Amino acid sequence: MNTRNYWVLLIVVLIAGSGIYASWKDREQVPAQNTPVPAVGIVDPLNATYLIDGVSVSLVKGRAEAGSGSAKVSTAVFGQPVIGDLNRDGINDAAMFMTQDMGGSGVFYYVVASIHSATGTRGTNASLLGDRIAPQNLEINAGRIIANYADRKPGEPMTTPPSVGISASYTVEGMSLQNVAAPVTTLTYLSSTAKATDYCNGADMDSAGYKKTITVEHTTSTLETNPTPLQLVKETIRAATVGMCHTVLDQAAIKVENGVVTIPPINGWAGSSITLCSCKPIVETNVLRIPGMTKVVWE
């Protein structure tokens, strides 16, 4: 290769190399583009579509109507929606009671949920609670819906006011509302092997002797999930006591603070001294078995 051709080739290589370098530098200096995050907005359960007995029902401001005359079906939200995360995605969803009136004497109550995302609010299927029940309240706890309501006893006519408290529990799987067993907290308590009246009867008031007989362990459960110390104390007393002791303490304004359980005065009871003779040992024995409880004070 002669000298002239060598220099021409060298110039071409340098020009091409500078172009590649400039292109690389330009790419290196272009700032990264963030993918825009769609706005999620607020859950809107009053304007969503739900599946009730296999039929899609679209609410507008919490209401929907279909058909006319005797075939008219009216659907409406009952009460206020309860807000909370039902599918653990960090976005608030909703649960609510819903009624459906088909023009007859019956009014059917349901529980529904609505799941919210960046694409909007979608309703689930509806779960039937019953005809002419008495809804009490809804709550969302750890992704679970708890519906509290009153219904009639089996066999009672529809004219009888609902009087039996019921708590139904639900979860949302995908877009399906499913009835699940309510979580429970297991409790253990002790009872006596003897009759309280053998030790506490007016003539004999052997509270200490009766306390020695409180040795039989039992297991029960409560529908309270993750109970507070006060709830745990009340549920334990409710399970362990009987008779007048149970009746009065079940209504008493018991307090729990720093492991100390305070029970208000009960001197107004008829035969209170005899009742307290056996009531105190059964309460103290069981309450002090609860972790963290150190003392029972009877005011």
Coordinates of C-alpha atoms in Angstrom, one line a residue:
M1 CA 0.0 0.0 0.0
N2 CA 1.4 3.4 -1.0
T3 CA 1.6 6.3 1.4
R4 CA -1.3 8.2 -0.1
N5 CA -3.7 5.3 0.2
Y6 CA -2.6 4.6 3.8
W7 CA -3.5 8.1 4.9
V8 CA -6.8 8.0 3.1
L9 CA -7.7 4.8 4.8
L10 CA -6.7 6.1 8.2
I11 CA -8.8 9.2 7.8
V12 CA -11.9 7.1 6.9
V13 CA -11.4 4.9 10.0
L14 CA -11.0 7.9 12.3
I15 CA -14.2 9.5 10.9
A16 CA -16.2 6.3 11.3
G17 CA -14.9 5.8 14.8
S18 CA -15.8 9.3 15.9
G19 CA -19.3 8.8 14.6
I20 CA -19.8 5.6 16.6
Y21 CA -18.4 7.2 19.7
A22 CA -20.7 10.2 19.3
S23 CA -23.7 7.9 18.9
W24 CA -22.7 6.0 22.0
K25 CA -22.3 9.1 24.0
D26 CA -25.7 10.4 22.9
R27 CA -27.4 7.2 24.1
E28 CA -25.5 7.3 27.3
Q29 CA -26.7 10.8 28.1
V30 CA -30.4 10.2 27.3
P31 CA -32.2 10.2 30.7
A32 CA -34.1 7.0 31.5
Q33 CA -37.9 7.4 30.9
N34 CA -40.1 6.3 33.8
T35 CA -43.2 4.3 32.8
P36 CA -46.1 6.4 33.9
V37 CA -48.2 4.9 36.7
P38 CA -51.9 5.0 36.1
A39 CA -54.0 6.8 38.7
V40 CA -55.9 4.4 40.9
G41 CA -58.6 6.8 42.1
I42 CA -61.2 5.9 44.7
V43 CA -63.3 2.8 45.0
D44 CA -66.8 3.5 43.8
P45 CA -69.1 0.6 45.0
L46 CA -72.3 2.6 44.3
N47 CA -71.6 2.6 40.6
A48 CA -70.4 -1.0 39.8
T49 CA -71.9 -4.2 38.4
Y50 CA -72.6 -7.2 40.6
L51 CA -73.8 -10.7 40.0
I52 CA -77.0 -11.5 41.9
D53 CA -78.3 -15.1 41.6
G54 CA -76.6 -15.3 38.2
V55 CA -77.9 -12.0 36.9
S56 CA -75.7 -9.0 36.3
V57 CA -77.0 -5.9 38.1
S58 CA -75.4 -2.5 37.4
L59 CA -75.9 0.1 40.1
V60 CA -76.2 3.8 39.4
K61 CA -75.8 5.8 42.6
G62 CA -76.5 2.7 44.6
R63 CA -79.8 1.7 42.9
A64 CA -81.0 -0.4 39.9
E65 CA -84.4 -1.4 38.5
A66 CA -85.4 -4.0 36.0
G67 CA -88.7 -5.0 34.5
S68 CA -92.0 -3.3 35.2
G69 CA -95.3 -3.9 37.0
S70 CA -95.5 -7.2 38.9
A71 CA -92.2 -8.3 37.3
K72 CA -90.3 -5.2 38.6
V73 CA -87.1 -6.0 40.5
S74 CA -85.6 -3.2 42.6
T75 CA -82.0 -3.5 43.9
A76 CA -80.5 -1.0 46.4
V77 CA -77.5 -0.6 48.7
F78 CA -78.5 -0.9 52.4
G79 CA -76.6 1.3 54.7
Q80 CA -73.1 2.6 54.0
P81 CA -70.2 0.7 52.3
V82 CA -67.3 -0.3 54.5
I83 CA -63.9 0.4 53.0
G84 CA -60.8 -1.8 53.3
D85 CA -58.3 -3.8 51.4
L86 CA -59.8 -7.2 50.4
N87 CA -57.1 -8.6 48.2
R88 CA -53.9 -7.4 49.8
D89 CA -52.8 -5.2 46.9
G90 CA -52.6 -2.0 49.0
I91 CA -55.7 -0.5 47.3
N92 CA -58.9 0.1 49.2
D93 CA -61.9 -2.0 48.2
A94 CA -65.4 -2.1 49.7
A95 CA -68.1 -4.3 51.2
M96 CA -71.8 -3.6 51.7
F97 CA -75.2 -4.9 52.3
M98 CA -77.6 -5.0 49.4
T99 CA -81.4 -5.6 49.2
Q100 CA -83.5 -6.9 46.3
D101 CA -87.3 -6.4 46.3
M102 CA -89.2 -8.5 43.7
G103 CA -92.6 -6.9 44.4
G104 CA -93.9 -9.5 46.8
S105 CA -93.8 -9.5 50.6
G106 CA -90.1 -10.6 50.7
V107 CA -87.1 -8.4 50.8
F108 CA -83.9 -10.3 50.3
Y109 CA -80.6 -9.2 51.8
Y110 CA -77.1 -9.9 50.4
V111 CA -73.5 -9.2 51.1
V112 CA -71.4 -8.0 48.1
A113 CA -67.8 -6.8 47.6
S114 CA -66.3 -4.4 45.1
I115 CA -62.6 -4.7 44.1
H116 CA -60.8 -1.5 42.9
S117 CA -57.8 -1.2 40.6
A118 CA -56.4 1.2 38.1
T119 CA -59.1 0.1 35.6
G120 CA -61.9 1.0 38.0
T121 CA -64.3 -0.7 40.4
R122 CA -65.7 -4.2 39.7
G123 CA -68.4 -5.9 41.8
T124 CA -68.3 -9.6 42.9
N125 CA -71.1 -12.1 43.1
A126 CA -73.7 -11.5 45.9
S127 CA -74.0 -13.8 48.9
L128 CA -77.6 -14.3 50.2
L129 CA -78.1 -13.7 53.9
G130 CA -81.9 -14.2 54.0
D131 CA -85.4 -12.8 53.6
R132 CA -86.4 -9.9 55.9
I133 CA -83.4 -10.3 58.2
A134 CA -82.1 -7.5 60.3
P135 CA -78.6 -6.3 59.2
Q136 CA -76.5 -5.0 62.1
N137 CA -73.0 -4.0 60.8
L138 CA -70.2 -4.9 58.4
E139 CA -66.5 -4.8 59.1
I140 CA -63.3 -5.6 57.1
N141 CA -60.5 -7.2 59.2
A142 CA -57.3 -8.5 57.7
G143 CA -58.8 -8.9 54.2
R144 CA -61.9 -10.7 55.6
I145 CA -65.5 -9.4 55.5
I146 CA -67.6 -10.0 58.7
A147 CA -71.3 -9.5 58.4
N148 CA -73.3 -9.3 61.6
Y149 CA -77.1 -9.6 61.4
A150 CA -80.1 -11.1 63.2
D151 CA -82.4 -13.8 61.8
R152 CA -85.3 -15.9 63.1
K153 CA -85.1 -19.3 64.9
P154 CA -85.7 -22.3 62.7
G155 CA -89.4 -22.8 62.2
E156 CA -90.4 -19.3 63.2
P157 CA -92.9 -17.5 60.9
M158 CA -91.7 -14.6 58.8
T159 CA -93.9 -12.3 60.9
T160 CA -91.6 -13.0 63.9
P161 CA -89.0 -10.2 64.4
P162 CA -85.4 -11.5 63.9
S163 CA -83.8 -12.2 67.3
V164 CA -80.9 -14.6 66.7
G165 CA -77.5 -13.0 66.2
I166 CA -75.4 -14.4 63.4
S167 CA -71.9 -13.6 62.2
A168 CA -71.0 -14.6 58.6
S169 CA -67.4 -14.3 57.3
Y170 CA -66.3 -13.9 53.7
T171 CA -63.1 -13.6 51.6
V172 CA -62.6 -12.5 48.0
E173 CA -60.7 -15.0 45.8
G174 CA -60.1 -13.3 42.4
M175 CA -63.5 -11.8 41.8
S176 CA -65.4 -14.4 43.7
L177 CA -67.0 -13.7 47.1
Q178 CA -66.8 -16.9 49.2
N179 CA -68.4 -17.7 52.6
V180 CA -65.7 -19.1 54.9
A181 CA -65.7 -20.4 58.5
A182 CA -65.3 -17.5 61.0
P183 CA -61.9 -17.5 62.7
V184 CA -62.0 -18.3 66.4
T185 CA -59.8 -17.9 69.4
T186 CA -59.5 -21.0 71.7
L187 CA -59.9 -20.4 75.4
T188 CA -59.2 -22.7 78.3
Y189 CA -60.8 -22.3 81.8
L190 CA -61.1 -24.3 85.0
S191 CA -64.2 -25.3 86.9
S192 CA -64.9 -26.9 90.3
T193 CA -65.3 -30.5 91.1
A194 CA -67.8 -29.6 93.9
K195 CA -71.0 -27.8 94.4
A196 CA -70.5 -24.1 95.3
T197 CA -73.3 -24.4 98.0
D198 CA -71.2 -27.1 99.8
Y199 CA -68.7 -24.4 100.7
C200 CA -70.7 -21.1 100.4
N201 CA -74.2 -21.3 101.9
G202 CA -74.4 -18.7 104.6
A203 CA -73.6 -21.0 107.4
D204 CA -70.3 -22.0 105.8
M205 CA -68.4 -19.4 103.8
D206 CA -65.3 -21.4 102.9
S207 CA -64.1 -19.5 99.8
A208 CA -60.5 -20.8 100.2
G209 CA -61.7 -24.4 100.4
Y210 CA -63.9 -24.0 97.3
K211 CA -60.9 -22.5 95.4
K212 CA -59.0 -25.7 96.0
T213 CA -61.6 -27.7 94.1
I214 CA -61.3 -25.5 90.9
T215 CA -59.1 -28.0 89.0
V216 CA -61.1 -29.3 86.0
E217 CA -59.9 -27.8 82.7
H218 CA -62.2 -27.1 79.7
T219 CA -61.7 -25.8 76.2
T220 CA -64.0 -23.5 74.4
S221 CA -63.8 -20.8 71.6
T222 CA -64.9 -17.3 70.9
L223 CA -65.6 -15.6 67.6
E224 CA -63.4 -12.7 68.7
T225 CA -60.3 -12.6 66.4
N226 CA -57.1 -11.3 68.0
P227 CA -59.0 -10.3 71.1
T228 CA -57.9 -7.4 73.3
P229 CA -56.9 -8.1 76.9
L230 CA -60.3 -6.9 78.0
Q231 CA -62.1 -9.1 75.5
L232 CA -60.0 -12.1 76.6
V233 CA -60.9 -11.4 80.3
K234 CA -64.6 -11.0 79.6
E235 CA -64.8 -14.1 77.4
T236 CA -62.9 -16.2 80.0
I237 CA -65.2 -15.0 82.8
R238 CA -68.2 -15.6 80.6
A239 CA -67.1 -19.2 80.0
A240 CA -66.0 -20.0 83.6
T241 CA -68.9 -18.6 85.6
V242 CA -72.5 -19.7 86.1
G243 CA -75.7 -18.5 87.8
M244 CA -75.8 -15.1 89.4
C245 CA -72.1 -14.7 89.2
H246 CA -72.3 -15.1 85.4
T247 CA -75.3 -12.9 85.0
V248 CA -74.0 -9.9 86.9
L249 CA -70.4 -10.0 85.6
D250 CA -71.6 -10.4 82.1
Q251 CA -73.1 -6.9 82.4
A252 CA -70.4 -5.4 84.6
A253 CA -68.1 -2.6 83.4
I254 CA -64.9 -4.6 83.9
K255 CA -61.6 -2.7 83.3
V256 CA -58.2 -4.0 82.4
E257 CA -55.1 -1.9 82.7
N258 CA -51.4 -3.0 82.9
G259 CA -52.4 -6.5 83.8
V260 CA -54.8 -5.4 86.6
V261 CA -58.4 -6.5 86.3
T262 CA -60.9 -4.2 88.1
I263 CA -64.4 -5.4 88.8
P264 CA -66.9 -2.7 89.9
P265 CA -68.9 -2.9 93.2
I266 CA -71.6 -5.6 93.3
N267 CA -73.0 -5.1 96.7
G268 CA -76.5 -4.6 95.3
W269 CA -76.9 -8.2 94.5
A270 CA -79.5 -10.2 96.5
G271 CA -77.4 -12.7 98.5
S272 CA -74.2 -11.1 97.2
S273 CA -72.0 -12.3 100.0
I274 CA -72.9 -15.9 99.4
T275 CA -72.5 -15.5 95.6
L276 CA -69.1 -13.7 96.1
C277 CA -67.9 -16.5 98.3
S278 CA -67.7 -18.8 95.2
C279 CA -67.6 -16.2 92.5
K280 CA -64.4 -14.6 93.6
P281 CA -62.3 -17.8 93.6
I282 CA -63.6 -19.0 90.2
V283 CA -63.0 -15.5 88.6
E284 CA -59.5 -15.0 90.2
T285 CA -58.3 -18.5 89.4
N286 CA -59.3 -18.2 85.7
V287 CA -58.3 -14.6 85.1
L288 CA -54.9 -15.0 86.6
R289 CA -54.2 -17.9 84.2
I290 CA -54.4 -15.4 81.3
P291 CA -50.9 -14.4 80.2
G292 CA -50.2 -10.8 81.4
M293 CA -52.9 -10.7 84.0
T294 CA -51.4 -10.2 87.5
K295 CA -54.1 -9.0 89.8
V296 CA -57.9 -8.9 90.3
V297 CA -59.3 -5.9 92.2
W298 CA -62.9 -6.1 93.5
E299 CA -64.0 -2.5 94.2

